[in-house]
Coordinates of C-alpha atoms and ligand atoms in Angstrom, one line a residue:
M1 CA 76.0 54.7 91.6
T2 CA 75.0 55.8 88.0
N3 CA 76.7 54.4 85.2
D4 CA 76.8 56.8 81.6
T5 CA 78.0 54.2 79.7
Q6 CA 75.5 51.4 80.8
S7 CA 72.5 51.4 77.9
P8 CA 69.4 53.1 79.8
E9 CA 66.2 51.2 80.2
M10 CA 63.6 50.9 78.0
I11 CA 60.2 49.5 77.7
D12 CA 58.1 48.3 75.1
G13 CA 55.0 48.3 72.4
F14 CA 53.4 45.3 74.6
H15 CA 53.9 46.8 78.1
L16 CA 53.0 50.8 77.3
V17 CA 49.6 49.2 76.4
I18 CA 49.6 47.3 79.5
D19 CA 50.5 49.6 81.7
A20 CA 48.4 52.3 80.1
L21 CA 45.0 49.8 80.6
K22 CA 46.5 49.5 84.5
L23 CA 47.3 52.7 85.0
N24 CA 43.3 53.5 84.5
G25 CA 42.0 50.8 87.1
I26 CA 41.2 48.1 83.6
D27 CA 42.6 44.4 85.2
T28 CA 41.0 42.5 82.8
I29 CA 41.4 41.5 78.9
F30 CA 38.7 39.2 76.5
G31 CA 40.0 37.9 74.0
V32 CA 41.5 35.5 71.7
P33 CA 44.9 35.7 71.0
G34 CA 46.5 35.1 67.2
I35 CA 48.9 37.0 65.3
P36 CA 49.9 40.0 66.2
I37 CA 48.5 39.6 69.4
T38 CA 49.3 36.6 71.1
D39 CA 52.0 37.9 73.0
L40 CA 50.6 40.8 74.2
T41 CA 47.6 38.3 76.1
R42 CA 51.1 36.2 77.5
M43 CA 52.7 39.4 78.6
A44 CA 49.4 41.3 80.1
Q45 CA 49.3 38.5 81.9
A46 CA 52.1 38.2 83.1
E47 CA 52.0 41.6 84.3
G48 CA 49.3 40.5 86.8
M49 CA 46.0 41.3 84.2
R50 CA 43.2 38.8 84.7
V51 CA 43.4 37.6 80.9
I52 CA 40.2 35.6 79.7
S53 CA 40.5 34.1 76.5
F54 CA 37.3 32.6 74.4
R55 CA 36.9 30.3 71.2
H56 CA 35.5 33.1 69.2
E57 CA 35.8 36.4 69.1
Q58 CA 31.8 37.7 69.2
H59 CA 31.9 36.1 73.0
A60 CA 34.7 37.6 74.3
G61 CA 33.4 41.0 72.6
N62 CA 30.4 40.8 74.2
A63 CA 31.8 39.9 77.7
A64 CA 33.4 42.9 77.4
A65 CA 30.4 45.0 76.7
A66 CA 28.4 43.4 80.1
A67 CA 31.8 43.7 82.4
G68 CA 31.1 47.6 80.9
F69 CA 27.7 47.6 82.1
L70 CA 28.9 45.4 84.8
T71 CA 31.3 48.0 86.1
Q72 CA 31.0 51.2 85.0
K73 CA 34.6 50.3 83.0
P74 CA 35.1 49.8 79.9
G75 CA 35.4 46.5 79.6
I76 CA 38.2 45.7 77.2
A77 CA 38.0 42.9 74.2
L78 CA 41.4 41.8 71.8
T79 CA 40.7 40.3 68.9
V80 CA 43.3 39.1 65.7
S81 CA 43.0 41.1 62.9
A82 CA 40.3 41.1 59.9
P83 CA 38.4 38.3 60.1
G84 CA 40.0 38.6 64.3
F85 CA 38.8 42.2 64.4
L86 CA 34.8 41.7 62.4
N87 CA 33.9 38.7 64.5
G88 CA 34.8 41.1 67.9
L89 CA 32.7 44.1 65.4
T90 CA 29.0 42.5 66.0
A91 CA 30.0 42.7 69.8
L92 CA 31.3 46.2 69.7
T93 CA 28.8 48.0 67.1
N94 CA 25.8 45.4 70.2
A95 CA 27.5 47.8 72.7
T96 CA 27.5 50.7 70.9
T97 CA 23.2 50.4 70.6
N98 CA 22.6 49.0 73.8
C99 CA 24.6 52.0 75.4
F100 CA 27.4 50.4 77.0
P101 CA 31.0 50.8 77.2
M102 CA 33.1 48.5 76.0
I103 CA 36.7 48.9 73.4
L104 CA 37.8 47.0 70.8
I105 CA 41.4 46.4 70.5
S106 CA 42.0 44.3 67.5
G107 CA 45.9 44.2 65.8
S108 CA 46.4 45.0 62.6
S109 CA 48.4 44.9 59.0
E110 CA 50.8 47.7 58.3
R111 CA 49.4 51.1 56.9
E112 CA 52.3 50.9 53.8
I113 CA 50.9 47.8 52.7
V114 CA 47.4 47.6 54.0
D115 CA 47.2 51.5 51.9
L116 CA 48.7 50.2 49.0
Q117 CA 46.7 47.0 49.1
Q118 CA 49.5 44.7 48.7
G119 CA 47.5 41.6 49.9
D120 CA 49.5 41.5 53.3
Y121 CA 48.4 37.7 55.6
E122 CA 45.1 39.0 57.4
E123 CA 45.3 42.7 55.4
M124 CA 41.7 44.7 56.2
D125 CA 41.2 48.9 56.3
Q126 CA 39.7 47.5 60.0
L127 CA 39.9 51.8 60.9
A128 CA 37.7 52.7 58.3
I129 CA 35.1 50.0 58.7
A130 CA 35.1 50.3 62.8
K131 CA 34.4 54.2 62.1
P132 CA 30.2 54.0 60.9
L133 CA 29.4 51.3 63.3
C134 CA 31.0 52.3 67.0
K135 CA 31.3 55.4 68.5
A136 CA 34.6 56.6 67.8
A137 CA 38.1 54.7 66.6
F138 CA 41.8 55.9 67.0
R139 CA 45.4 54.1 65.6
V140 CA 48.1 54.6 67.9
L141 CA 51.4 54.5 65.3
H142 CA 53.8 55.2 67.6
A143 CA 54.5 54.0 70.7
E144 CA 54.9 57.8 72.7
D145 CA 51.1 57.9 71.2
I146 CA 49.9 54.7 73.1
G147 CA 49.0 56.7 76.7
V148 CA 47.0 59.2 74.3
G149 CA 45.3 56.7 72.2
V150 CA 44.4 54.5 75.4
A151 CA 43.1 57.3 77.4
R152 CA 41.5 58.3 74.1
A153 CA 39.6 55.5 74.1
I154 CA 38.7 54.9 77.8
R155 CA 37.0 59.0 77.8
A156 CA 34.8 58.3 74.8
A157 CA 33.6 55.0 75.8
L158 CA 32.4 57.0 79.3
S159 CA 31.6 60.2 78.7
G160 CA 27.6 61.2 78.0
R161 CA 26.4 58.7 76.4
P162 CA 28.4 55.4 76.4
G163 CA 28.9 53.6 73.7
G164 CA 32.0 50.9 71.9
V165 CA 35.1 52.6 70.2
Y166 CA 37.5 50.5 68.6
L167 CA 41.1 51.3 69.2
D168 CA 43.5 50.2 66.1
L169 CA 46.5 48.7 66.8
P170 CA 49.4 47.1 64.5
A171 CA 51.0 45.1 64.5
K172 CA 55.2 46.8 64.2
L173 CA 53.5 49.2 67.5
F174 CA 53.5 46.4 69.5
A175 CA 57.8 45.6 69.4
Q176 CA 58.7 49.6 68.5
T177 CA 60.4 51.1 71.6
M178 CA 61.5 53.8 73.7
E179 CA 62.8 54.7 77.3
A180 CA 61.3 53.1 80.1
G181 CA 61.2 56.4 81.9
A182 CA 59.8 59.2 78.6
G183 CA 57.5 55.6 78.6
K184 CA 55.9 55.8 81.7
A185 CA 55.4 59.9 81.9
S186 CA 53.5 59.9 78.9
L187 CA 50.8 57.5 80.1
I188 CA 48.2 59.2 81.2
K189 CA 45.0 58.4 84.1
V190 CA 42.4 59.7 82.6
V191 CA 40.8 62.3 85.3
D192 CA 36.4 62.4 85.6
P193 CA 36.1 60.4 82.1
A194 CA 32.2 60.7 82.8
P195 CA 31.5 63.3 84.6
R196 CA 28.1 64.8 86.1
Q197 CA 25.9 66.6 83.4
I198 CA 23.9 68.9 86.1
P199 CA 20.2 70.0 84.0
A200 CA 19.1 73.1 83.6
P201 CA 17.3 74.0 86.6
D202 CA 13.7 75.3 84.4
S203 CA 14.4 72.1 82.6
V204 CA 14.2 70.9 86.1
Q205 CA 11.4 72.8 86.8
R206 CA 9.0 72.5 83.4
A207 CA 9.4 68.7 83.9
L208 CA 8.1 69.1 88.1
D209 CA 4.9 71.7 86.2
L210 CA 4.2 68.7 84.4
L211 CA 4.5 66.3 86.4
K212 CA 2.5 67.7 89.5
G213 CA -0.3 68.6 86.8
A214 CA -0.7 65.5 85.9
K215 CA -3.5 62.7 87.1
R216 CA -2.3 59.6 85.3
P217 CA 1.5 59.5 86.0
L218 CA 3.6 57.1 84.8
I219 CA 7.3 56.4 85.1
L220 CA 9.3 54.2 82.3
L221 CA 13.0 52.8 83.9
G222 CA 15.5 51.8 81.1
K223 CA 18.8 50.3 81.6
G224 CA 20.3 53.7 81.1
A225 CA 19.1 54.1 84.7
A226 CA 20.1 50.5 85.3
Y227 CA 23.5 51.3 84.3
A228 CA 24.1 54.7 85.9
Q229 CA 24.0 53.5 89.3
A230 CA 21.9 55.5 91.1
D231 CA 19.8 53.3 92.8
A232 CA 19.0 55.3 96.0
D233 CA 17.9 58.7 93.9
I234 CA 15.5 56.0 91.9
R235 CA 14.0 54.4 94.6
A236 CA 13.7 57.8 96.0
L237 CA 11.9 58.8 92.5
V238 CA 9.7 56.9 92.9
E239 CA 9.0 56.2 96.4
T240 CA 8.1 60.7 97.1
S241 CA 6.6 60.9 93.9
G242 CA 3.6 57.9 94.2
I243 CA 3.9 56.8 90.4
P244 CA 3.2 53.6 89.3
Y245 CA 6.8 52.1 87.5
L246 CA 7.2 50.5 84.4
P247 CA 11.2 48.9 84.4
M248 CA 12.0 47.6 80.6
S249 CA 13.7 44.9 80.7
M250 CA 17.0 45.1 82.2
A251 CA 15.8 48.0 85.0
K252 CA 14.0 45.1 86.7
G253 CA 15.6 45.1 90.1
L254 CA 16.4 48.1 90.2
L255 CA 13.7 48.2 92.7
P256 CA 12.5 44.0 93.6
D257 CA 9.7 43.5 90.9
T258 CA 7.2 42.8 94.0
H259 CA 7.9 46.7 94.8
G260 CA 4.1 48.4 95.4
Q261 CA 4.3 51.0 92.5
S262 CA 5.1 48.6 90.2
A263 CA 3.0 48.7 87.5
S264 CA 4.6 45.4 85.2
A265 CA 1.8 43.0 84.8
A266 CA -0.4 45.7 83.9
R267 CA 1.5 47.3 81.5
S268 CA -0.6 47.7 78.3
Y269 CA -3.6 49.0 80.4
V270 CA -0.7 52.1 82.0
L271 CA 0.8 52.9 78.8
A272 CA -2.3 53.1 76.7
E273 CA -3.7 55.3 79.8
A274 CA -1.2 56.8 81.3
D275 CA -1.9 60.9 80.6
V276 CA 1.6 61.5 81.7
V277 CA 5.1 59.5 81.6
L278 CA 8.9 60.4 82.6
L279 CA 11.5 58.0 80.6
V280 CA 14.3 57.9 83.4
G281 CA 17.0 56.4 80.8
A282 CA 15.2 54.9 78.0
R283 CA 14.4 55.5 75.0
L284 CA 10.9 55.5 72.9
N285 CA 12.9 53.1 70.8
W286 CA 10.5 49.7 68.9
L287 CA 10.3 48.3 72.6
L288 CA 7.7 50.5 73.4
S289 CA 6.4 50.8 70.1
H290 CA 8.0 54.3 69.4
G291 CA 5.7 56.3 71.8
K292 CA 2.8 56.0 69.5
G293 CA 0.3 53.7 68.3
K294 CA -2.0 51.0 69.6
T295 CA 0.2 50.2 72.4
W296 CA -0.4 53.9 73.3
G297 CA -3.8 54.4 72.3
G298 CA -6.6 55.0 75.3
P299 CA -8.5 57.9 75.3
N300 CA -4.6 60.2 75.6
A301 CA -2.9 59.4 72.9
A302 CA -3.7 63.2 71.7
T303 CA -3.0 64.7 74.7
R304 CA -0.4 62.6 76.4
Q305 CA 3.4 64.2 76.6
F306 CA 6.7 62.9 78.1
I307 CA 9.3 64.8 80.1
Q308 CA 12.3 62.3 79.1
I309 CA 15.8 62.3 81.3
D310 CA 18.7 61.1 78.6
I311 CA 22.3 62.0 78.7
A312 CA 22.1 61.8 75.4
P313 CA 20.4 65.8 73.8
T314 CA 19.8 64.6 70.7
E315 CA 17.7 61.4 72.0
I316 CA 15.1 63.6 72.3
D317 CA 12.2 64.4 70.1
S318 CA 13.4 60.6 68.3
N319 CA 9.9 59.4 67.8
V320 CA 7.2 61.3 69.3
A321 CA 7.5 65.5 70.7
I322 CA 8.9 65.4 73.9
A323 CA 7.3 68.4 76.3
A324 CA 10.1 68.4 78.9
P325 CA 13.1 67.0 78.1
L326 CA 15.6 66.9 81.3
I327 CA 18.9 66.6 79.4
G328 CA 22.0 65.7 82.4
D329 CA 22.8 61.9 84.3
I330 CA 20.7 60.3 85.3
G331 CA 21.9 61.1 89.5
S332 CA 21.7 64.1 88.8
C333 CA 18.6 64.5 87.1
V334 CA 16.4 62.2 89.5
S335 CA 18.0 64.1 93.1
A336 CA 16.9 67.7 91.3
L337 CA 13.6 66.1 90.4
V338 CA 13.5 64.8 93.5
A339 CA 14.9 68.2 95.7
G340 CA 12.0 69.4 93.7
M341 CA 9.0 67.6 94.9
G342 CA 9.9 68.4 98.7
S343 CA 8.3 66.5 101.6
N344 CA 4.7 67.8 100.9
W345 CA 4.3 66.2 96.7
A346 CA 0.7 64.9 96.3
K347 CA 0.4 61.4 95.6
P348 CA -1.0 61.0 92.4
P349 CA -4.5 60.8 92.2
A350 CA -5.8 57.3 93.6
D351 CA -8.6 55.9 91.3
W352 CA -5.2 55.9 88.4
T353 CA -3.0 54.1 91.3
G354 CA -6.2 52.0 92.4
A355 CA -7.2 50.9 89.1
I356 CA -3.6 50.1 88.2
Y357 CA -2.6 47.9 91.2
E358 CA -6.3 46.4 90.7
R359 CA -5.6 45.0 87.3
R360 CA -1.8 43.8 88.6
D361 CA -2.8 41.4 91.3
K362 CA -5.2 40.0 88.9
N363 CA -2.8 39.6 86.8
L364 CA -0.9 38.4 88.9
A365 CA -3.1 35.8 90.4
K366 CA -3.9 34.7 87.4
M367 CA -0.1 34.3 86.6
A368 CA 0.2 32.2 90.0
A369 CA -2.5 29.7 89.0
T370 CA -0.7 29.1 85.4
L371 CA 2.7 28.8 87.4
A372 CA 1.0 26.2 89.5
L373 CA 0.2 23.6 86.8
S374 CA 3.2 20.6 86.3
P375 CA 2.5 20.3 82.6
S376 CA 3.9 16.9 81.0
P377 CA 6.1 17.2 79.9
M378 CA 7.2 20.7 81.0
N379 CA 6.4 23.9 79.6
F380 CA 7.7 27.3 80.2
H381 CA 6.0 28.3 83.3
S382 CA 6.7 26.0 85.1
A383 CA 10.3 25.4 84.3
L384 CA 10.4 29.0 83.9
N385 CA 8.6 28.8 88.5
V386 CA 11.2 26.4 89.6
I387 CA 14.2 29.5 88.0
R388 CA 11.7 32.1 89.3
N389 CA 11.5 30.5 93.0
V390 CA 15.6 29.9 92.9
V391 CA 16.2 33.2 92.1
K392 CA 13.9 34.9 95.0
A393 CA 16.0 33.1 97.2
R394 CA 19.2 34.0 95.5
P395 CA 18.5 37.2 94.9
D396 CA 21.9 38.1 94.2
A397 CA 22.2 35.6 91.7
I398 CA 22.7 37.6 88.0
V399 CA 20.5 35.7 85.4
V400 CA 21.5 35.9 81.3
N401 CA 18.6 35.3 79.0
E402 CA 17.7 35.3 75.8
G403 CA 15.3 33.1 73.5
A404 CA 12.4 34.3 71.7
N405 CA 9.6 32.3 74.2
T406 CA 12.3 31.9 76.7
L407 CA 13.0 35.5 76.2
D408 CA 9.6 36.4 76.6
F409 CA 8.5 34.6 79.3
A410 CA 11.3 34.5 81.9
R411 CA 11.6 38.3 82.0
S412 CA 7.8 37.9 82.7
I413 CA 7.9 35.3 85.0
V414 CA 11.7 35.9 86.8
D415 CA 11.0 38.6 89.6
M416 CA 14.0 40.1 90.0
Y417 CA 15.3 42.1 93.4
E418 CA 18.4 44.0 92.9
P419 CA 20.0 46.1 90.4
R420 CA 21.7 45.0 87.5
K421 CA 20.7 41.2 87.8
R422 CA 19.4 41.2 84.7
L423 CA 21.2 40.8 81.6
D424 CA 19.5 40.1 77.9
V425 CA 19.2 40.7 74.3
G426 CA 19.1 44.2 74.5
T427 CA 18.3 46.8 72.0
W428 CA 19.0 44.9 69.0
G429 CA 17.1 41.9 70.9
I430 CA 19.9 39.4 69.6
M431 CA 20.8 36.7 69.7
G432 CA 24.8 35.0 70.9
I433 CA 24.7 37.7 73.9
G434 CA 24.6 34.6 76.3
M435 CA 27.9 32.6 77.1
G436 CA 29.9 36.1 76.6
F437 CA 27.2 38.0 79.3
S438 CA 27.7 34.8 81.6
I439 CA 31.3 34.7 81.7
A440 CA 31.6 38.0 81.8
A441 CA 29.5 38.5 85.1
A442 CA 31.1 36.0 86.1
V443 CA 34.0 37.3 86.4
V444 CA 33.5 40.6 87.4
T445 CA 31.0 39.9 90.1
G446 CA 32.0 36.8 91.5
K447 CA 28.9 36.0 92.0
P448 CA 26.1 32.9 90.8
V449 CA 25.2 33.3 87.1
I450 CA 21.8 31.9 85.6
A451 CA 21.7 31.7 81.6
I452 CA 17.6 31.0 80.9
E453 CA 19.0 30.3 77.2
G454 CA 16.8 28.9 74.7
D455 CA 17.7 25.9 72.4
S456 CA 18.1 27.9 69.6
A457 CA 19.6 30.9 71.1
F458 CA 22.2 28.9 73.0
G459 CA 23.7 27.4 69.8
F460 CA 25.1 31.0 68.9
S461 CA 27.8 30.7 71.4
G462 CA 27.7 27.2 72.7
M463 CA 30.8 25.6 71.8
E464 CA 31.9 28.9 74.8
V465 CA 30.7 26.4 77.6
E466 CA 34.8 25.0 77.3
T467 CA 35.5 28.3 78.2
I468 CA 33.0 28.5 81.1
C469 CA 34.5 25.3 82.4
R470 CA 38.2 26.2 81.7
Y471 CA 38.1 29.2 84.5
N472 CA 35.8 26.7 87.0
L473 CA 33.1 29.7 87.2
P474 CA 30.2 29.5 88.8
V475 CA 28.0 29.4 85.9
C476 CA 24.4 27.4 85.5
V477 CA 23.2 27.3 81.6
I478 CA 19.9 26.2 81.4
V479 CA 18.9 25.2 78.1
F480 CA 14.6 25.6 77.6
N481 CA 14.6 22.4 74.7
N482 CA 11.6 23.1 72.8
N483 CA 13.6 20.7 69.2
G484 CA 13.9 23.7 67.6
I485 CA 13.3 27.7 66.7
Y486 CA 10.6 28.7 67.9
R487 CA 8.9 25.5 67.7
G488 CA 10.1 22.0 67.2
I489 CA 6.9 20.7 65.6
D490 CA 7.8 22.4 61.6
V491 CA 7.0 19.9 58.8
N492 CA 8.8 20.4 54.9
P493 CA 5.5 20.7 53.3
T494 CA 7.3 18.3 50.1
G495 CA 8.0 15.7 52.3
G496 CA 11.9 16.0 51.3
A497 CA 14.1 14.8 53.8
D498 CA 15.3 17.7 55.0
V499 CA 13.5 19.2 58.5
A500 CA 12.1 22.2 58.1
P501 CA 14.5 25.3 58.1
T502 CA 13.0 25.9 62.1
V503 CA 13.9 22.5 63.8
F504 CA 16.8 20.8 65.4
V505 CA 18.1 17.5 66.0
K506 CA 15.3 15.9 68.6
N507 CA 15.8 15.2 72.2
A508 CA 19.6 16.3 71.9
R509 CA 21.3 16.6 74.7
Y510 CA 23.0 20.0 75.9
D511 CA 24.0 18.5 78.7
K512 CA 27.0 16.6 77.4
M513 CA 28.2 19.2 75.7
M514 CA 29.2 20.4 79.6
E515 CA 30.0 17.2 80.3
A516 CA 32.8 17.0 77.1
F517 CA 34.9 20.1 79.2
G518 CA 34.1 18.5 83.0
G519 CA 31.7 20.4 83.7
V520 CA 28.4 19.5 85.3
G521 CA 25.9 17.9 83.0
A522 CA 21.5 17.1 84.4
H523 CA 19.5 16.5 82.3
A524 CA 15.8 17.6 83.9
T525 CA 12.4 15.9 82.6
T526 CA 10.3 17.5 85.8
P527 CA 10.2 20.8 87.6
Q528 CA 11.5 18.8 90.3
E529 CA 14.5 17.2 88.2
L530 CA 15.0 20.6 87.3
Q531 CA 15.4 22.4 90.8
S532 CA 17.1 19.9 92.4
A533 CA 20.2 20.8 89.9
L534 CA 19.1 23.9 89.6
D535 CA 20.4 24.2 93.5
E536 CA 23.1 21.9 93.2
A537 CA 24.7 24.2 90.7
I538 CA 24.1 26.9 92.2
R539 CA 25.1 25.2 96.2
S540 CA 28.6 23.7 94.4
G541 CA 29.5 26.7 91.8
K542 CA 30.4 24.2 89.3
P543 CA 30.4 25.0 85.9
T544 CA 26.7 23.3 85.2
L545 CA 24.1 23.0 82.4
I546 CA 21.1 21.4 82.3
N547 CA 19.2 20.0 79.3
A548 CA 15.7 21.0 80.9
V549 CA 13.3 19.3 78.0
I550 CA 10.0 21.7 77.6
D551 CA 7.4 20.4 75.4
E552 CA 7.7 20.9 71.6
T553 CA 5.0 21.9 70.6
A554 CA 5.0 24.7 73.8
G555 CA 5.9 28.7 72.1
T556 CA 5.1 30.6 69.4
E557 CA 6.1 32.2 66.1
S558 CA 9.1 34.4 67.0
G559 CA 7.9 34.6 70.6
R560 CA 5.9 38.4 71.6
I561 CA 7.0 40.0 68.6
T562 CA 5.2 37.4 65.5
S563 CA 3.9 40.6 64.1
L564 CA 7.5 42.4 63.0
N565 CA 7.5 38.8 60.6
P566 CA 6.5 40.3 56.6
T567 CA 3.8 37.7 56.5
S568 CA 2.2 38.9 59.6
A569 CA 3.1 42.4 59.1
A570 CA 1.6 42.6 55.5
K571 CA -1.8 41.0 56.0
K572 CA -1.8 43.4 59.1
K573 CA -1.9 46.4 56.8
Ligands
ADP601 P1 16.3 50.3 77.5 O1 16.5 49.3 76.7 O2 15.9 49.7 78.8 O3 15.0 50.5 76.9 P2 17.8 52.2 76.0 O4 19.1 51.7 75.4 O5 16.3 52.3 75.3 O6 17.2 50.9 77.8 O7 18.2 53.6 76.6 C1 19.2 53.9 77.4 C2 19.1 55.2 77.5 O8 19.9 56.1 78.5 C3 19.6 55.9 76.6 O9 18.9 56.9 75.2 C4 21.3 56.5 76.8 O10 21.8 58.2 76.3 C5 20.5 56.7 78.2 N1 21.6 56.8 79.3 C6 23.2 55.5 80.0 N2 23.7 56.3 80.6 C7 22.8 57.4 81.2 C8 23.2 58.4 82.4 N3 24.4 57.8 83.0 N4 23.1 59.4 82.5 C9 21.7 59.7 81.4 N5 21.4 58.7 80.5 C10 21.8 57.5 80.6
MG602 MG1 13.3 26.6 71.1

């Protein structure tokens, strides 16, 4: 029975935002409630979305970024205006730098007041500030445009090179209402947000010709290859071609690090000696010494040629000339190469592969000898050896890693066996991703998470252990506690009362922080203690923090990037 005088059912801006996200398969929000988005978090939860509340927006943003990397759906971070927005912005920009898809949604003040700079509560022209720092930025002023705004944000985050998108939602928008039927009809379900991009056939042929002529070929896998979820194609490329490969840190596990063609333990040799290098979703940025200089030295520097697979055409030639660009999505490009190789593809010369594997095995034997030592106090090696064995037994666990020495050593010591199981400091080498990435990894995968944290790195996001406890997540944080930044042994040269800038409180008990919120704390001074605490954490799935006491004299300034310090750089000149 219809009743013409009955007022039509209405829908408000809050629910249009929630419905637009849900329509696009987005079921989780990472955020920090506050004016004007508190009710949005409540209503989203009431509508069945998972809402993970953080203690600081930067970590909610980092969680959204990691969720985006792991799922190929944009992670959603939600913040209040001005200061909350700015706190989230670091994560948004970092996600864009890493090519991870995420959307930062921030509430904002009314345009009328912001544009006249009349001094609203938390007034800021957020859209203008976000624009140069992310991939795309949009603002929605009218309820009927929410569907378009969310659709544009999703497509911008996922299409082409993935990245961070800012979506500005003024407070007034949430309370706007429209007729429910029209509201529903205004929402857009995004069709094929990251369409396959098939490489041009002549570019495939050019790459194959180059590879065919190579005497010392090398494949370099980057985190773009991990993101692409083209795992079987990548394995086929490596195994069909017979070419040794080197994974960048977040590409570790795309093939197990124990794979016979891994050149990881002969990294400097292959970079210096390779004559044709195939880059798969890896940029020739600082992490690869820009493709030139000493790292890429040796007799082939002048004649070396690069093939680069990337979805972003403008990435090509960014640092050195690329002889054979291959533009498209990794799955399409790699499968085209494999198809072109056919079944009789000649494997690379045995003198090249033999020399690599001989060096690698020698280095691995040396490493095994170091790992077998058990000094007291523990050093990075003896502690990481424990984690290395645990990850070997639980290859589905996700490893999050940040720090300086803790990062460098863990990257080379802890082997990975499955794709997208390693999340780390990424392209910027940023500190502070630890707890945000760990929370996202636990939330979106349900797998155990092992966060390998330098004591300094942990401090950037440490308060989020409360969040880990509140949601009862299977995260085991291991703090490599050597009493300071890089090391704990610097002294104040003036003899004054202040400690040196790099030194923390000695013998701090980070494990007590986890206990404060009901999680499990453990204090480990030996590999055996570390082992049993970590085993128990994985077995129980309880939030755990292990304070791993590391020799305070272990570690070097800035880990392996000492040369980037201005004083060392000046000395080198
Ligand atoms: P790493 O730090 O591991 O070397 P980078 O972040 O430097 O990796 O490089 C990742 C590259 O992968 C970026 O240039 C990005 O454009 C590219 N990329 C991301 N996703 C895809 C995809 N689906 N297909 C092709 N290239 C991609
Ligand atoms: Mg330290």
